mmCIF file of C-alpha atoms and ligand atoms in Angstrom:
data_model
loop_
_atom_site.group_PDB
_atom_site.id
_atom_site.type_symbol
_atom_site.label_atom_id
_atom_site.label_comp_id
_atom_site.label_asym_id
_atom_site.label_seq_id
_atom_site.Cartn_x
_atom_site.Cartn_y
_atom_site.Cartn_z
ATOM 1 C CA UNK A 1 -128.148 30.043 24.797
ATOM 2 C CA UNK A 2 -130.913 29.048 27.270
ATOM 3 C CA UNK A 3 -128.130 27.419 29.805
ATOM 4 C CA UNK A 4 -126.602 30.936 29.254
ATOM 5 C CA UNK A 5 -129.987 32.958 30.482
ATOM 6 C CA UNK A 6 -130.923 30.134 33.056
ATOM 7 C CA UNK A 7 -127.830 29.904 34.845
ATOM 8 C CA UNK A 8 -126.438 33.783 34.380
ATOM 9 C CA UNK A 9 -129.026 34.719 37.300
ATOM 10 C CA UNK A 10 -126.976 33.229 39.121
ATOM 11 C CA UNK A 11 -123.828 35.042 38.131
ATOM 12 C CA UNK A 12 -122.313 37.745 39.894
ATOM 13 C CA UNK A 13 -119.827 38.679 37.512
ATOM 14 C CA UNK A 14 -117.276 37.166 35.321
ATOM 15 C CA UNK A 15 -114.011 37.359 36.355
ATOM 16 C CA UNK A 16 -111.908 35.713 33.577
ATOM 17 C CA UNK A 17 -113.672 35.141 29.869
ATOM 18 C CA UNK A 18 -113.304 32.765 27.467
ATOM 19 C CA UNK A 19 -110.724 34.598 25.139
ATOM 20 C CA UNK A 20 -108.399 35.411 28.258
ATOM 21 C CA UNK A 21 -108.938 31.828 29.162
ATOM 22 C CA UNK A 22 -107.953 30.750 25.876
ATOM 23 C CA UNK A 23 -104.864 32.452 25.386
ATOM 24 C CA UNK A 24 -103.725 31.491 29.151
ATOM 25 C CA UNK A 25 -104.367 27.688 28.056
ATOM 26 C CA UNK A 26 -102.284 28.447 24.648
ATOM 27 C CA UNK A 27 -99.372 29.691 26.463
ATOM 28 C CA UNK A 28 -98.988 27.251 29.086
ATOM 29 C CA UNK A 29 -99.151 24.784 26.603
ATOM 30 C CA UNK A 30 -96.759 26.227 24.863
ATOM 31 C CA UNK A 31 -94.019 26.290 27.847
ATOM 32 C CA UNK A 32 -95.115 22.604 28.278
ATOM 33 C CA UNK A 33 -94.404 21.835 24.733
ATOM 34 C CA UNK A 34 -90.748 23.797 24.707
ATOM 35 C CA UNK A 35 -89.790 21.466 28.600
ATOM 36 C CA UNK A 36 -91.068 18.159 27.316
ATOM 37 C CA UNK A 37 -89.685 18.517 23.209
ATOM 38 C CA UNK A 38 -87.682 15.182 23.577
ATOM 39 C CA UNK A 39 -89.746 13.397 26.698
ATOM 40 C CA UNK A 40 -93.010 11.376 26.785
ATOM 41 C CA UNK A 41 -95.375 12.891 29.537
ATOM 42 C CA UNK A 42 -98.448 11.485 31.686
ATOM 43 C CA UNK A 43 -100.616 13.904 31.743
ATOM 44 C CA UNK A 44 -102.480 13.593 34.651
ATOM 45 C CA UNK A 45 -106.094 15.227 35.315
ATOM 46 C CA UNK A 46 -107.757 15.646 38.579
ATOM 47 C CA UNK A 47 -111.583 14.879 38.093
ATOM 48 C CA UNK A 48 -113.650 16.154 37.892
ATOM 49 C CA UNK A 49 -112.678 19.981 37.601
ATOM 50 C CA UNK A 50 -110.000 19.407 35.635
ATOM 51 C CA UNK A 51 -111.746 17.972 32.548
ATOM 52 C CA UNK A 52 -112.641 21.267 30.632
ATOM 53 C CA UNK A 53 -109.076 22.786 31.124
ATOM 54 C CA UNK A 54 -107.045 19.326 30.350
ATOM 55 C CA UNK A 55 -109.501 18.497 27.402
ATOM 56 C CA UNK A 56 -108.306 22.020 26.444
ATOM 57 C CA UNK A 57 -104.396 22.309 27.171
ATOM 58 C CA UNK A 58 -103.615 18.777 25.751
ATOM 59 C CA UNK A 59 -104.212 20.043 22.663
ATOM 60 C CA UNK A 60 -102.208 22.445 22.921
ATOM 61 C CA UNK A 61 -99.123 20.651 24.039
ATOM 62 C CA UNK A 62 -97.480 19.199 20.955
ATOM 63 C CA UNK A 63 -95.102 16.519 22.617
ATOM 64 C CA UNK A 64 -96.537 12.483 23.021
ATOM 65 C CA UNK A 65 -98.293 12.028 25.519
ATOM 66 C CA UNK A 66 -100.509 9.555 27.150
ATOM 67 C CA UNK A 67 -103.850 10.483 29.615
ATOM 68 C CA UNK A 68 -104.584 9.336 33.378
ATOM 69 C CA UNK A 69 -107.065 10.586 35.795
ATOM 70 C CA UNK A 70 -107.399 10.341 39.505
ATOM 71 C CA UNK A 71 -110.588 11.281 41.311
ATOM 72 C CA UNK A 72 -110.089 12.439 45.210
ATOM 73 C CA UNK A 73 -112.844 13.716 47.265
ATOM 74 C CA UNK A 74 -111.876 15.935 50.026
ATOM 75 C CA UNK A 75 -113.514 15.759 52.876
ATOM 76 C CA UNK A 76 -115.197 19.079 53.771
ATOM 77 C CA UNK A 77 -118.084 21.756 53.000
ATOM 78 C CA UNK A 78 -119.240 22.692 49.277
ATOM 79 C CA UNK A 79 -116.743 25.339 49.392
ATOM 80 C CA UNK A 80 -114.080 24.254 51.835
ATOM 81 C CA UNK A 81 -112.107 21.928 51.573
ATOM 82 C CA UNK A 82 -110.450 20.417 54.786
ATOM 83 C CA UNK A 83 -107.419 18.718 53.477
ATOM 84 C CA UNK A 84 -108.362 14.918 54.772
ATOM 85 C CA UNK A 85 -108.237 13.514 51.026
ATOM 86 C CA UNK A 86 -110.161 10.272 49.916
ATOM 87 C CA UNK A 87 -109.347 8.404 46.484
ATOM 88 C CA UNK A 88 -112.033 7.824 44.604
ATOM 89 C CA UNK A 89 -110.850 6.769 41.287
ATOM 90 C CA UNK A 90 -106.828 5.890 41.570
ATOM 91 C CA UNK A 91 -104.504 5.707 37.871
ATOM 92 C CA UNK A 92 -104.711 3.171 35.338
ATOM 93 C CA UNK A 93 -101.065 3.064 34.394
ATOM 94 C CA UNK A 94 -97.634 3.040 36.339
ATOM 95 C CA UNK A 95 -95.794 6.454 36.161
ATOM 96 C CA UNK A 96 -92.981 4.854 37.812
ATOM 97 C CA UNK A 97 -89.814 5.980 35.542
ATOM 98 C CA UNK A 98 -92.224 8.664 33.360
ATOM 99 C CA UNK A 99 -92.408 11.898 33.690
ATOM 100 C CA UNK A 100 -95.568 13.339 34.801
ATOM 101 C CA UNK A 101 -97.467 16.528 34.663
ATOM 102 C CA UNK A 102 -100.524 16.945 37.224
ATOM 103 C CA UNK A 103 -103.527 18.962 35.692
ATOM 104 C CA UNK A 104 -105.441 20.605 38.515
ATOM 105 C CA UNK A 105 -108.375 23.514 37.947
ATOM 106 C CA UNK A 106 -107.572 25.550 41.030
ATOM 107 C CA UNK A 107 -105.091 25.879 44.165
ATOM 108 C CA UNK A 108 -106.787 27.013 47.405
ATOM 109 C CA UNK A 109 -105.712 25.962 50.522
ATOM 110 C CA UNK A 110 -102.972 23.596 48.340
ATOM 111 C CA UNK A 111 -104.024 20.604 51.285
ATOM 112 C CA UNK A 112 -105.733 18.710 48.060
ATOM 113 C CA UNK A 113 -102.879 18.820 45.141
ATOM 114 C CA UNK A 114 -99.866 18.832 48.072
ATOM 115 C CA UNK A 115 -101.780 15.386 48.935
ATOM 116 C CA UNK A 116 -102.135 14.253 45.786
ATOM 117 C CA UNK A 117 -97.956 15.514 44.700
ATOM 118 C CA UNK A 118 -96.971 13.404 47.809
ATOM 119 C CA UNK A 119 -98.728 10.029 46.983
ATOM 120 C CA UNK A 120 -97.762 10.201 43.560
ATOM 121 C CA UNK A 121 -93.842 11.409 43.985
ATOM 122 C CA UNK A 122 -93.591 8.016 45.782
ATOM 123 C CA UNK A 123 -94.533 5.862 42.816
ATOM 124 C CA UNK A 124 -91.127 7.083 41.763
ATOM 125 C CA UNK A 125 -91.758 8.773 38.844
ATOM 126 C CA UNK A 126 -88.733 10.477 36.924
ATOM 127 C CA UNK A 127 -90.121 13.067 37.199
ATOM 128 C CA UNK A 128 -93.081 15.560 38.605
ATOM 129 C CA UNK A 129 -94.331 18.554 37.468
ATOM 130 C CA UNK A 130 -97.790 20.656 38.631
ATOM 131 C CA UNK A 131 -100.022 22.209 36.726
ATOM 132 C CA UNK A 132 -102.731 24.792 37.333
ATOM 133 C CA UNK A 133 -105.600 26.768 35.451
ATOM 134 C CA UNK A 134 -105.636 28.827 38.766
ATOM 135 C CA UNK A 135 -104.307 29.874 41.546
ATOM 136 C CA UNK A 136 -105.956 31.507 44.863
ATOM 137 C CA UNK A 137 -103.002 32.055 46.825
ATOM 138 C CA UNK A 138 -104.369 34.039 49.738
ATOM 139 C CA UNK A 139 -105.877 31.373 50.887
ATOM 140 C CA UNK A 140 -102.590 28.710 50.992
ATOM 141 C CA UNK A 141 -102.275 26.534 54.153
ATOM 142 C CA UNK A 142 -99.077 24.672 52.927
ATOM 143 C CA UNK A 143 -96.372 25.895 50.291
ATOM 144 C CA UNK A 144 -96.363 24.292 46.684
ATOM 145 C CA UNK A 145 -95.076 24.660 43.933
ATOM 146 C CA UNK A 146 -96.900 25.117 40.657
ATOM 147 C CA UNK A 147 -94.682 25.176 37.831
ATOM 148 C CA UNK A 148 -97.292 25.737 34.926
ATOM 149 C CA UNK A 149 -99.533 28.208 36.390
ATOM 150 C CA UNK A 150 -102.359 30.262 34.642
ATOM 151 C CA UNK A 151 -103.834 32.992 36.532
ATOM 152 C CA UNK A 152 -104.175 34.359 40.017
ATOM 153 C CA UNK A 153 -107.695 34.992 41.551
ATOM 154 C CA UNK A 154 -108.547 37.290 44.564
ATOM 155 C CA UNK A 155 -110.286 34.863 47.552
ATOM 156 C CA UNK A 156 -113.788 34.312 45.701
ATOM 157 C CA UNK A 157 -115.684 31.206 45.054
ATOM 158 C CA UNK A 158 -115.514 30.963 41.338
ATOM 159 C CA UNK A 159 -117.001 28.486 39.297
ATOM 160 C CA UNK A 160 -117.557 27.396 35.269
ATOM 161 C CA UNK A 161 -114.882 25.736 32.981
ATOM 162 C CA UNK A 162 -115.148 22.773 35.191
ATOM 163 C CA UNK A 163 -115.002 24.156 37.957
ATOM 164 C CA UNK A 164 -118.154 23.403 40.482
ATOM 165 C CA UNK A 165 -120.785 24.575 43.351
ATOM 166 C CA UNK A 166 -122.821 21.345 44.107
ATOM 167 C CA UNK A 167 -121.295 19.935 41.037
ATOM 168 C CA UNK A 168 -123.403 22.399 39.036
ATOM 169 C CA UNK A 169 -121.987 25.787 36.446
ATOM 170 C CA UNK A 170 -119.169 22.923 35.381
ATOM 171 C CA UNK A 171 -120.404 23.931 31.919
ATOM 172 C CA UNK A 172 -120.335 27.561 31.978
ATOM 173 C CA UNK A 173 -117.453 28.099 29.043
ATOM 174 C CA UNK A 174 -116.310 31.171 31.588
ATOM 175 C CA UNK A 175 -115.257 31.457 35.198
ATOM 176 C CA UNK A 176 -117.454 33.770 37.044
ATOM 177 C CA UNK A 177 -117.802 34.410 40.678
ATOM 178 C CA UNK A 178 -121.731 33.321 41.855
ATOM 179 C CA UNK A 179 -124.237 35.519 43.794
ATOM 180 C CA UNK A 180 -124.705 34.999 47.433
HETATM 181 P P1 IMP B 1 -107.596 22.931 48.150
HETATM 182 O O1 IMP B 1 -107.304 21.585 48.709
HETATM 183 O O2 IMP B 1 -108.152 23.883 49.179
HETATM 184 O O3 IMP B 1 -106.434 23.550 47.389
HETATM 185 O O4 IMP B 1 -108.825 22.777 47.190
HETATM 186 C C1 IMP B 1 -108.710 22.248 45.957
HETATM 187 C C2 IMP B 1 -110.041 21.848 45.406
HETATM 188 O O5 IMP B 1 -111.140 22.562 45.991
HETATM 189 C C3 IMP B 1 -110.061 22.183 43.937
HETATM 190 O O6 IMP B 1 -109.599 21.095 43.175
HETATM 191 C C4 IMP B 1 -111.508 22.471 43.686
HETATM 192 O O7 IMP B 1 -112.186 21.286 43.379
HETATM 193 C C5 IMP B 1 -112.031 23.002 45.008
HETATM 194 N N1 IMP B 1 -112.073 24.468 44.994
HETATM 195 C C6 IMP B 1 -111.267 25.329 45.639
HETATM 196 N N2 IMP B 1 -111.603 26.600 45.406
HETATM 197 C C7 IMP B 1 -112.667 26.553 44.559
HETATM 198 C C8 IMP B 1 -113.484 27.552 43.931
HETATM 199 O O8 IMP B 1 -113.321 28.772 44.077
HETATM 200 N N3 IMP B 1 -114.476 27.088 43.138
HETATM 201 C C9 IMP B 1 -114.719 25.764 42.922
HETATM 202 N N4 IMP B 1 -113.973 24.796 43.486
HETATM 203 C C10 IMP B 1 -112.957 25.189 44.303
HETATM 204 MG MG1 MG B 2 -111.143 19.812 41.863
#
């Protein structure tokens, strides 16, 4: 528990533990598993925040499924992003004629994932569904639509369970809003 001590001085507080994140992950893997009972998915992870929640919800979605990732930077400050997206890391696989599920940590603005939805709806998939751990919807710039969404979050920077400040408190197994 030394990470724990280290990095909890830098904690404000926690605003969503690891049993709530738990069951969030079970149920939205459950209403993926009920959609998808006769369909093969992509499942489709946006590193690098993604990781810890996908690594989580694939297993509990009990349909066959294969994994992709994409990497994107977006252009912008630590904690802004400013909607100008750069691929860094593009899929392995075609998703034209598969359905697909995109795996995203967290919806801010939306400029990132309605960038990402875009590109990859004209690859012609059969289909395209979004998926979010969370969801900061004060802060929207452009409507989206998440159909598997986990939890709503005031307009903090939160990080932990992937998600990142200077690509550090990725590993912090809760999400927790960090000290000034
Ligand atoms: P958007 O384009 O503004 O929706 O930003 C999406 C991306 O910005 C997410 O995939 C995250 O990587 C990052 N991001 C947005 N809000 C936060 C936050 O509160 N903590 C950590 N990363 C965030
Ligand atoms: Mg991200």
């Amino acid at each position: 528990m030394q990470n724990d001590e280290k990095m909890g001085k830098d904690i404000k507080e926690i605003l969503i533990d690891q049993l709530t994140i738990s069951e969030t992950v079970k149920s939205l893997g459950k209403q993926i598993t009920e959609d998808y009972k006769e369909k093969e998915l992509v499942v489709v992870g946006i590193l690098k925040g993604a990781i810890i929640f996908l690594s989580d919800l694939i297993r509990e979605i009990d349909v066959s499924l294969t994994l992709d990732f994409i990497a994107v930077s977006s252009y912008g400050s630590a904690t802004e992003s400013s909607g100008v997206v750069m691929f860094l890391k593009d899929l392995e696989v075609d998703i034209e004629n598969r359905h697909v599920l995109i795996v995203e940590d967290i919806v801010d603005t939306g400029l990132t994932f309605n960038y990402l939805l875009e590109n990859l709806k004209s690859r012609r998939p059969a289909s395209i569904k979004t998926c979010s751990l969370l969801d900061k919807p004060s802060r929207r710039q452009v409507e989206i639509r998440i159909d598997y969404k986990g939890l709503e979050i005031p307009d903090e920077f939160v990080v932990g369970y992937g998600l990142d400040y200077s690509e550090y408190y990725r590993n912090l197994p809760y999400v927790a809003v960090l000290k000034k």
